PDB file of C-alpha atoms in Angstrom:
ATOM      1  CA  MET V   1     -39.196-148.104  85.765  1.00  0.00           C
ATOM      2  CA  ASN V   2     -36.583-146.848  88.251  1.00  0.00           C
ATOM      3  CA  HIS V   3     -34.982-143.419  88.025  1.00  0.00           C
ATOM      4  CA  SER V   4     -31.944-144.719  86.127  1.00  0.00           C
ATOM      5  CA  GLY V   5     -34.156-146.434  83.586  1.00  0.00           C
ATOM      6  CA  ARG V   6     -36.247-143.318  83.097  1.00  0.00           C
ATOM      7  CA  ILE V   7     -33.260-141.073  82.530  1.00  0.00           C
ATOM      8  CA  LEU V   8     -31.765-143.605  80.109  1.00  0.00           C
ATOM      9  CA  ALA V   9     -35.043-143.607  78.218  1.00  0.00           C
ATOM     10  CA  ALA V  10     -35.012-139.824  78.075  1.00  0.00           C
ATOM     11  CA  THR V  11     -31.418-139.860  76.849  1.00  0.00           C
ATOM     12  CA  ALA V  12     -32.360-142.362  74.156  1.00  0.00           C
ATOM     13  CA  ALA V  13     -35.249-140.137  73.133  1.00  0.00           C
ATOM     14  CA  LEU V  14     -32.878-137.200  72.889  1.00  0.00           C
ATOM     15  CA  ALA V  15     -30.577-139.156  70.591  1.00  0.00           C
ATOM     16  CA  ALA V  16     -33.466-140.350  68.426  1.00  0.00           C
ATOM     17  CA  ALA V  17     -34.990-136.892  68.126  1.00  0.00           C
ATOM     18  CA  THR V  18     -31.610-135.401  67.257  1.00  0.00           C
ATOM     19  CA  SER V  19     -31.078-138.067  64.584  1.00  0.00           C
ATOM     20  CA  MET V  20     -34.468-137.449  62.985  1.00  0.00           C
ATOM     21  CA  SER V  21     -34.214-133.671  63.075  1.00  0.00           C
ATOM     22  CA  GLY V  22     -31.582-133.513  60.319  1.00  0.00           C
ATOM     23  CA  CYS V  23     -31.118-130.026  58.962  1.00  0.00           C
ATOM     24  CA  ALA V  24     -33.653-128.683  61.456  1.00  0.00           C
ATOM     25  CA  LEU V  25     -31.017-128.891  64.160  1.00  0.00           C
ATOM     26  CA  PHE V  26     -29.896-125.620  65.710  1.00  0.00           C
ATOM     27  CA  GLY V  27     -26.404-124.212  65.146  1.00  0.00           C
ATOM     28  CA  ILE V  28     -24.630-127.195  63.545  1.00  0.00           C
ATOM     29  CA  GLY V  29     -20.959-126.541  62.868  1.00  0.00           C
ATOM     30  CA  PRO V  30     -17.459-127.081  64.273  1.00  0.00           C
ATOM     31  CA  GLY V  31     -17.929-126.885  68.025  1.00  0.00           C
ATOM     32  CA  GLY V  32     -21.536-125.829  67.425  1.00  0.00           C
ATOM     33  CA  SER V  33     -24.721-126.699  69.226  1.00  0.00           C
ATOM     34  CA  THR V  34     -26.791-129.551  67.850  1.00  0.00           C
ATOM     35  CA  ALA V  35     -29.496-128.925  70.426  1.00  0.00           C
ATOM     36  CA  ASP V  36     -33.047-129.866  69.488  1.00  0.00           C
ATOM     37  CA  PRO V  37     -35.806-128.234  71.603  1.00  0.00           C
ATOM     38  CA  VAL V  38     -37.859-131.458  71.508  1.00  0.00           C
ATOM     39  CA  ALA V  39     -35.073-133.602  72.914  1.00  0.00           C
ATOM     40  CA  THR V  40     -33.765-131.001  75.358  1.00  0.00           C
ATOM     41  CA  ALA V  41     -37.262-130.405  76.755  1.00  0.00           C
ATOM     42  CA  ALA V  42     -37.858-134.139  77.211  1.00  0.00           C
ATOM     43  CA  LEU V  43     -34.531-134.566  78.988  1.00  0.00           C
ATOM     44  CA  ALA V  44     -35.078-131.535  81.235  1.00  0.00           C
ATOM     45  CA  VAL V  45     -38.544-132.622  82.381  1.00  0.00           C
ATOM     46  CA  GLN V  46     -37.493-136.241  82.945  1.00  0.00           C
ATOM     47  CA  THR V  47     -34.442-135.103  84.912  1.00  0.00           C
ATOM     48  CA  ARG V  48     -36.661-132.762  86.933  1.00  0.00           C
ATOM     49  CA  ASP V  49     -38.963-135.627  87.923  1.00  0.00           C
ATOM     50  CA  ASP V  50     -36.141-138.059  88.757  1.00  0.00           C
ATOM     51  CA  PHE V  51     -34.165-135.413  90.644  1.00  0.00           C
ATOM     52  CA  ASN V  52     -37.172-134.353  92.706  1.00  0.00           C
ATOM     53  CA  ALA V  53     -37.812-137.985  93.658  1.00  0.00           C
ATOM     54  CA  LEU V  54     -34.310-138.119  95.169  1.00  0.00           C
ATOM     55  CA  ALA V  55     -34.206-134.676  96.750  1.00  0.00           C
ATOM     56  CA  SER V  56     -35.692-135.609 100.122  1.00  0.00           C
ATOM     57  CA  VAL V  57     -33.187-138.424 100.734  1.00  0.00           C
ATOM     58  CA  ASP V  58     -29.862-137.731 102.474  1.00  0.00           C
ATOM     59  CA  SER V  59     -26.782-139.275 100.873  1.00  0.00           C
ATOM     60  CA  THR V  60     -24.295-141.843 102.054  1.00  0.00           C
ATOM     61  CA  LEU V  61     -21.775-141.769  99.250  1.00  0.00           C
ATOM     62  CA  PRO V  62     -20.105-144.903  97.860  1.00  0.00           C
ATOM     63  CA  THR V  63     -16.444-145.327  98.819  1.00  0.00           C
ATOM     64  CA  SER V  64     -15.395-146.870  95.494  1.00  0.00           C
ATOM     65  CA  GLY V  65     -16.542-147.242  91.910  1.00  0.00           C
ATOM     66  CA  GLU V  66     -17.512-144.901  89.098  1.00  0.00           C
ATOM     67  CA  ALA V  67     -20.801-143.486  87.839  1.00  0.00           C
ATOM     68  CA  ASN V  68     -22.098-141.456  84.906  1.00  0.00           C
ATOM     69  CA  TYR V  69     -24.654-138.685  85.367  1.00  0.00           C
ATOM     70  CA  SER V  70     -26.888-137.001  82.802  1.00  0.00           C
ATOM     71  CA  GLY V  71     -29.099-133.934  83.051  1.00  0.00           C
ATOM     72  CA  PHE V  72     -29.438-130.299  82.049  1.00  0.00           C
ATOM     73  CA  MET V  73     -28.192-126.814  82.856  1.00  0.00           C
ATOM     74  CA  ALA V  74     -30.229-123.620  83.054  1.00  0.00           C
ATOM     75  CA  GLY V  75     -28.571-120.255  83.593  1.00  0.00           C
ATOM     76  CA  VAL V  76     -28.802-116.556  82.918  1.00  0.00           C
ATOM     77  CA  VAL V  77     -26.340-113.768  82.076  1.00  0.00           C
ATOM     78  CA  LYS V  78     -27.358-110.240  83.141  1.00  0.00           C
ATOM     79  CA  ASP V  79     -26.089-106.669  83.111  1.00  0.00           C
ATOM     80  CA  THR V  80     -26.951-106.063  86.775  1.00  0.00           C
ATOM     81  CA  GLN V  81     -26.476-108.004  89.983  1.00  0.00           C
ATOM     82  CA  PHE V  82     -29.442-109.742  91.646  1.00  0.00           C
ATOM     83  CA  THR V  83     -30.212-107.835  94.850  1.00  0.00           C
ATOM     84  CA  GLY V  84     -32.830-110.001  96.577  1.00  0.00           C
ATOM     85  CA  GLY V  85     -36.577-110.385  96.513  1.00  0.00           C
ATOM     86  CA  ASN V  86     -38.210-111.705  93.361  1.00  0.00           C
ATOM     87  CA  PRO V  87     -37.816-109.053  90.666  1.00  0.00           C
ATOM     88  CA  THR V  88     -38.148-109.756  86.973  1.00  0.00           C
ATOM     89  CA  GLN V  89     -34.765-111.079  85.885  1.00  0.00           C
ATOM     90  CA  ILE V  90     -34.167-110.006  82.304  1.00  0.00           C
ATOM     91  CA  GLY V  91     -31.080-111.344  80.561  1.00  0.00           C
ATOM     92  CA  ARG V  92     -29.679-113.982  78.247  1.00  0.00           C
ATOM     93  CA  MET V  93     -31.040-117.416  79.172  1.00  0.00           C
ATOM     94  CA  LEU V  94     -28.937-120.520  78.463  1.00  0.00           C
ATOM     95  CA  VAL V  95     -30.217-124.126  78.535  1.00  0.00           C
ATOM     96  CA  GLY V  96     -28.022-127.113  77.675  1.00  0.00           C
ATOM     97  CA  ASP V  97     -27.370-130.835  78.107  1.00  0.00           C
ATOM     98  CA  ALA V  98     -25.044-131.925  80.934  1.00  0.00           C
ATOM     99  CA  ASN V  99     -22.942-135.080  81.240  1.00  0.00           C
ATOM    100  CA  PHE V 100     -20.658-135.794  84.200  1.00  0.00           C
ATOM    101  CA  GLU V 101     -18.396-138.663  85.298  1.00  0.00           C
ATOM    102  CA  VAL V 102     -17.705-139.354  88.983  1.00  0.00           C
ATOM    103  CA  ALA V 103     -15.114-141.588  90.634  1.00  0.00           C
ATOM    104  CA  PHE V 104     -15.877-142.375  94.288  1.00  0.00           C
ATOM    105  CA  MET V 105     -13.080-142.900  96.813  1.00  0.00           C
ATOM    106  CA  ALA V 106     -12.836-143.648 100.509  1.00  0.00           C
ATOM    107  CA  SER V 107     -12.679-140.005 101.569  1.00  0.00           C
ATOM    108  CA  ASP V 108     -13.245-137.959  98.411  1.00  0.00           C
ATOM    109  CA  VAL V 109     -14.689-137.921  94.892  1.00  0.00           C
ATOM    110  CA  ASP V 110     -13.170-136.953  91.556  1.00  0.00           C
ATOM    111  CA  PHE V 111     -15.571-135.640  88.932  1.00  0.00           C
ATOM    112  CA  SER V 112     -15.576-133.798  85.638  1.00  0.00           C
ATOM    113  CA  GLY V 113     -18.169-132.957  83.029  1.00  0.00           C
ATOM    114  CA  THR V 114     -19.427-130.830  80.186  1.00  0.00           C
ATOM    115  CA  VAL V 115     -22.478-128.798  79.242  1.00  0.00           C
ATOM    116  CA  SER V 116     -23.059-128.775  75.493  1.00  0.00           C
ATOM    117  CA  ASN V 117     -25.826-128.445  72.898  1.00  0.00           C
ATOM    118  CA  ILE V 118     -26.713-125.097  74.420  1.00  0.00           C
ATOM    119  CA  LEU V 119     -29.774-123.093  73.374  1.00  0.00           C
ATOM    120  CA  ALA V 120     -29.943-119.381  74.225  1.00  0.00           C
ATOM    121  CA  LYS V 121     -32.284-116.402  74.123  1.00  0.00           C
ATOM    122  CA  ASP V 122     -31.407-112.785  74.895  1.00  0.00           C
ATOM    123  CA  GLU V 123     -33.586-110.138  76.532  1.00  0.00           C
ATOM    124  CA  THR V 124     -35.863-112.707  78.144  1.00  0.00           C
ATOM    125  CA  ASP V 125     -37.295-113.159  81.647  1.00  0.00           C
ATOM    126  CA  GLN V 126     -35.593-116.148  83.258  1.00  0.00           C
ATOM    127  CA  ASN V 127     -38.735-116.813  85.283  1.00  0.00           C
ATOM    128  CA  GLU V 128     -40.526-117.928  82.098  1.00  0.00           C
ATOM    129  CA  PHE V 129     -38.278-120.967  81.805  1.00  0.00           C
ATOM    130  CA  TYR V 130     -38.292-121.804  85.503  1.00  0.00           C
ATOM    131  CA  ILE V 131     -42.089-121.605  85.704  1.00  0.00           C
ATOM    132  CA  ALA V 132     -42.428-123.874  82.670  1.00  0.00           C
ATOM    133  CA  LEU V 133     -39.922-126.321  84.108  1.00  0.00           C
ATOM    134  CA  THR V 134     -41.396-126.328  87.606  1.00  0.00           C
ATOM    135  CA  SER V 135     -45.043-126.875  86.712  1.00  0.00           C
ATOM    136  CA  GLY V 136     -45.202-127.592  83.000  1.00  0.00           C
ATOM    137  CA  THR V 137     -45.027-130.581  80.703  1.00  0.00           C
ATOM    138  CA  ALA V 138     -42.338-131.445  78.171  1.00  0.00           C
ATOM    139  CA  ALA V 139     -44.563-129.791  75.539  1.00  0.00           C
ATOM    140  CA  ASP V 140     -44.634-126.554  77.578  1.00  0.00           C
ATOM    141  CA  VAL V 141     -40.845-126.489  77.897  1.00  0.00           C
ATOM    142  CA  GLN V 142     -40.440-127.426  74.231  1.00  0.00           C
ATOM    143  CA  ALA V 143     -42.680-124.552  73.117  1.00  0.00           C
ATOM    144  CA  LEU V 144     -40.511-122.133  75.061  1.00  0.00           C
ATOM    145  CA  LEU V 145     -37.207-123.570  73.848  1.00  0.00           C
ATOM    146  CA  GLU V 146     -38.381-123.382  70.238  1.00  0.00           C
ATOM    147  CA  THR V 147     -38.035-119.591  70.583  1.00  0.00           C
ATOM    148  CA  TYR V 148     -34.330-119.986  71.509  1.00  0.00           C
ATOM    149  CA  ASP V 149     -31.306-119.927  69.171  1.00  0.00           C
ATOM    150  CA  GLY V 150     -28.438-122.349  68.712  1.00  0.00           C
ATOM    151  CA  THR V 151     -24.959-121.521  70.008  1.00  0.00           C
ATOM    152  CA  SER V 152     -21.386-122.720  69.633  1.00  0.00           C
ATOM    153  CA  GLY V 153     -19.055-123.757  72.434  1.00  0.00           C
ATOM    154  CA  GLU V 154     -19.487-125.599  75.702  1.00  0.00           C
ATOM    155  CA  LEU V 155     -18.688-125.412  79.412  1.00  0.00           C
ATOM    156  CA  THR V 156     -16.116-127.740  80.959  1.00  0.00           C
ATOM    157  CA  PHE V 157     -16.001-128.761  84.613  1.00  0.00           C
ATOM    158  CA  THR V 158     -12.719-130.036  86.088  1.00  0.00           C
ATOM    159  CA  ASN V 159     -11.060-130.707  89.433  1.00  0.00           C
ATOM    160  CA  GLY V 160     -14.379-131.789  90.953  1.00  0.00           C
ATOM    161  CA  ARG V 161     -14.046-132.833  94.581  1.00  0.00           C
ATOM    162  CA  LEU V 162     -15.713-132.894  97.983  1.00  0.00           C
ATOM    163  CA  ASP V 163     -15.969-129.481  99.584  1.00  0.00           C
ATOM    164  CA  THR V 164     -15.273-130.659 103.123  1.00  0.00           C
ATOM    165  CA  PRO V 165     -14.885-127.191 104.693  1.00  0.00           C
ATOM    166  CA  VAL V 166     -18.620-126.661 104.140  1.00  0.00           C
ATOM    167  CA  GLY V 167     -19.312-129.370 106.687  1.00  0.00           C
ATOM    168  CA  THR V 168     -20.847-132.547 105.286  1.00  0.00           C
ATOM    169  CA  THR V 169     -19.296-135.041 102.889  1.00  0.00           C
ATOM    170  CA  LYS V 170     -22.020-134.642 100.255  1.00  0.00           C
ATOM    171  CA  ASN V 171     -21.026-131.049  99.399  1.00  0.00           C
ATOM    172  CA  ILE V 172     -18.930-130.606  96.255  1.00  0.00           C
ATOM    173  CA  THR V 173     -16.996-127.984  94.302  1.00  0.00           C
ATOM    174  CA  SER V 174     -15.275-127.774  90.903  1.00  0.00           C
ATOM    175  CA  ASP V 175     -13.662-125.401  88.431  1.00  0.00           C
ATOM    176  CA  VAL V 176     -15.585-124.213  85.376  1.00  0.00           C
ATOM    177  CA  SER V 177     -14.353-122.763  82.099  1.00  0.00           C
ATOM    178  CA  GLY V 178     -15.543-122.284  78.541  1.00  0.00           C
ATOM    179  CA  THR V 179     -16.900-119.826  76.018  1.00  0.00           C
ATOM    180  CA  VAL V 180     -20.373-119.914  74.489  1.00  0.00           C
ATOM    181  CA  THR V 181     -21.008-117.806  71.385  1.00  0.00           C
ATOM    182  CA  HIS V 182     -24.576-116.648  70.755  1.00  0.00           C
ATOM    183  CA  ASN V 183     -25.626-114.251  68.010  1.00  0.00           C
ATOM    184  CA  GLY V 184     -22.040-113.025  67.675  1.00  0.00           C
ATOM    185  CA  ASP V 185     -21.518-112.418  71.401  1.00  0.00           C
ATOM    186  CA  ALA V 186     -18.765-114.404  73.163  1.00  0.00           C
ATOM    187  CA  ILE V 187     -19.753-115.298  76.732  1.00  0.00           C
ATOM    188  CA  GLU V 188     -16.786-116.558  78.754  1.00  0.00           C
ATOM    189  CA  PHE V 189     -17.265-118.484  82.004  1.00  0.00           C
ATOM    190  CA  GLY V 190     -14.642-119.099  84.684  1.00  0.00           C
ATOM    191  CA  GLY V 191     -14.153-119.583  88.402  1.00  0.00           C
ATOM    192  CA  THR V 192     -15.633-122.180  90.710  1.00  0.00           C
ATOM    193  CA  THR V 193     -18.895-123.998  91.396  1.00  0.00           C
ATOM    194  CA  ARG V 194     -20.506-125.526  94.434  1.00  0.00           C
ATOM    195  CA  GLY V 195     -23.162-128.177  94.922  1.00  0.00           C
ATOM    196  CA  TYR V 196     -24.068-131.464  96.549  1.00  0.00           C
ATOM    197  CA  PHE V 197     -25.116-135.073  96.069  1.00  0.00           C
ATOM    198  CA  ILE V 198     -28.637-136.277  96.832  1.00  0.00           C
ATOM    199  CA  GLY V 199     -30.269-139.709  97.035  1.00  0.00           C
ATOM    200  CA  ALA V 200     -29.495-142.604  99.348  1.00  0.00           C
ATOM    201  CA  ASN V 201     -26.265-143.439  97.510  1.00  0.00           C
ATOM    202  CA  GLY V 202     -25.563-140.172  95.753  1.00  0.00           C
ATOM    203  CA  GLU V 203     -27.713-140.972  92.702  1.00  0.00           C
ATOM    204  CA  GLY V 204     -28.300-137.281  92.029  1.00  0.00           C
ATOM    205  CA  MET V 205     -26.043-134.235  91.766  1.00  0.00           C
ATOM    206  CA  PHE V 206     -26.696-130.512  91.837  1.00  0.00           C
ATOM    207  CA  VAL V 207     -23.998-128.120  90.598  1.00  0.00           C
ATOM    208  CA  ASN V 208     -24.496-124.370  90.681  1.00  0.00           C
ATOM    209  CA  ALA V 209     -22.526-121.125  90.540  1.00  0.00           C
ATOM    210  CA  GLU V 210     -23.201-117.410  91.000  1.00  0.00           C
ATOM    211  CA  THR V 211     -21.093-114.384  90.155  1.00  0.00           C
ATOM    212  CA  HIS V 212     -21.107-113.147  93.746  1.00  0.00           C
ATOM    213  CA  GLU V 213     -19.807-116.510  94.991  1.00  0.00           C
ATOM    214  CA  GLY V 214     -16.917-117.601  92.780  1.00  0.00           C
ATOM    215  CA  LEU V 215     -18.273-117.537  89.201  1.00  0.00           C
ATOM    216  CA  THR V 216     -16.927-115.103  86.608  1.00  0.00           C
ATOM    217  CA  ILE V 217     -18.729-114.166  83.381  1.00  0.00           C
ATOM    218  CA  LYS V 218     -17.479-111.884  80.612  1.00  0.00           C
ATOM    219  CA  GLU V 219     -19.517-110.907  77.556  1.00  0.00           C
ATOM    220  CA  ASN V 220     -17.241-109.714  74.752  1.00  0.00           C
ATOM    221  CA  GLY V 221     -14.622-108.987  77.411  1.00  0.00           C
ATOM    222  CA  VAL V 222     -16.953-107.005  79.691  1.00  0.00           C
ATOM    223  CA  ASP V 223     -17.837-108.282  83.179  1.00  0.00           C
ATOM    224  CA  ARG V 224     -21.380-109.552  83.542  1.00  0.00           C
ATOM    225  CA  PHE V 225     -23.500-111.007  86.360  1.00  0.00           C
ATOM    226  CA  GLY V 226     -25.392-114.261  86.406  1.00  0.00           C
ATOM    227  CA  ASP V 227     -25.725-117.790  87.632  1.00  0.00           C
ATOM    228  CA  PHE V 228     -26.503-121.337  86.542  1.00  0.00           C
ATOM    229  CA  GLY V 229     -27.764-124.568  88.043  1.00  0.00           C
ATOM    230  CA  ILE V 230     -27.260-128.123  86.802  1.00  0.00           C
ATOM    231  CA  ARG V 231     -29.456-131.054  87.833  1.00  0.00           C
ATOM    232  CA  LEU V 232     -28.060-134.537  87.112  1.00  0.00           C
ATOM    233  CA  VAL V 233     -29.193-138.113  87.754  1.00  0.00           C
ATOM    234  CA  GLU V 234     -27.081-141.250  87.648  1.00  0.00           C
ATOM    235  CA  THR V 235     -27.490-143.279  84.454  1.00  0.00           C
ATOM    236  CA  ASN V 236     -25.708-146.499  85.471  1.00  0.00           C
TER     237      ASN V 236
END
């Protein structure tokens, strides 16, 4: 099965697991998360594998057409700024489902997207999730996400385009906005992202943002530090 087929299968599994979960879903409500740790873990691990298979291939982007991308976001909100090295990073971890649409043009791209169905956990070491994702199975990631809570709200990405000043045509940037509410705390995101396409024809995307490079985060109106990364793979 090619990478598109695998990610479609994972997306189908997510939908099936969500359908069967019924009242076990997390945070159902108007604008609320319907994230299911089983489905989110399966999607994250499948996206990881498909993304990694593309990562060593440089991109020549299409000059026309449209494509849909699916994947996941992982991020953290902290009280203090990361200062280098590899310290324990304690904060509020956020993991959600990402869906983007891209229109390719002769000398640019136009993309937008959302991150929704977000699960969150406060006062946790972000390295726990990244270690599970890097070397673990879907069951390992699921076990970790089952300790997370549901949220309400989503992140929206607009004005996506090539970031030509960076140098190569595969680099991208966009605006981000949205508020995620977790355990009564309102976490507001704003500012800009950066990233790039990977794969021979841009079949993968990476979108990330950090508070020292264009991202803003406020928790109940108070400035916070943090970052997020989104891995996506084309589904059509």
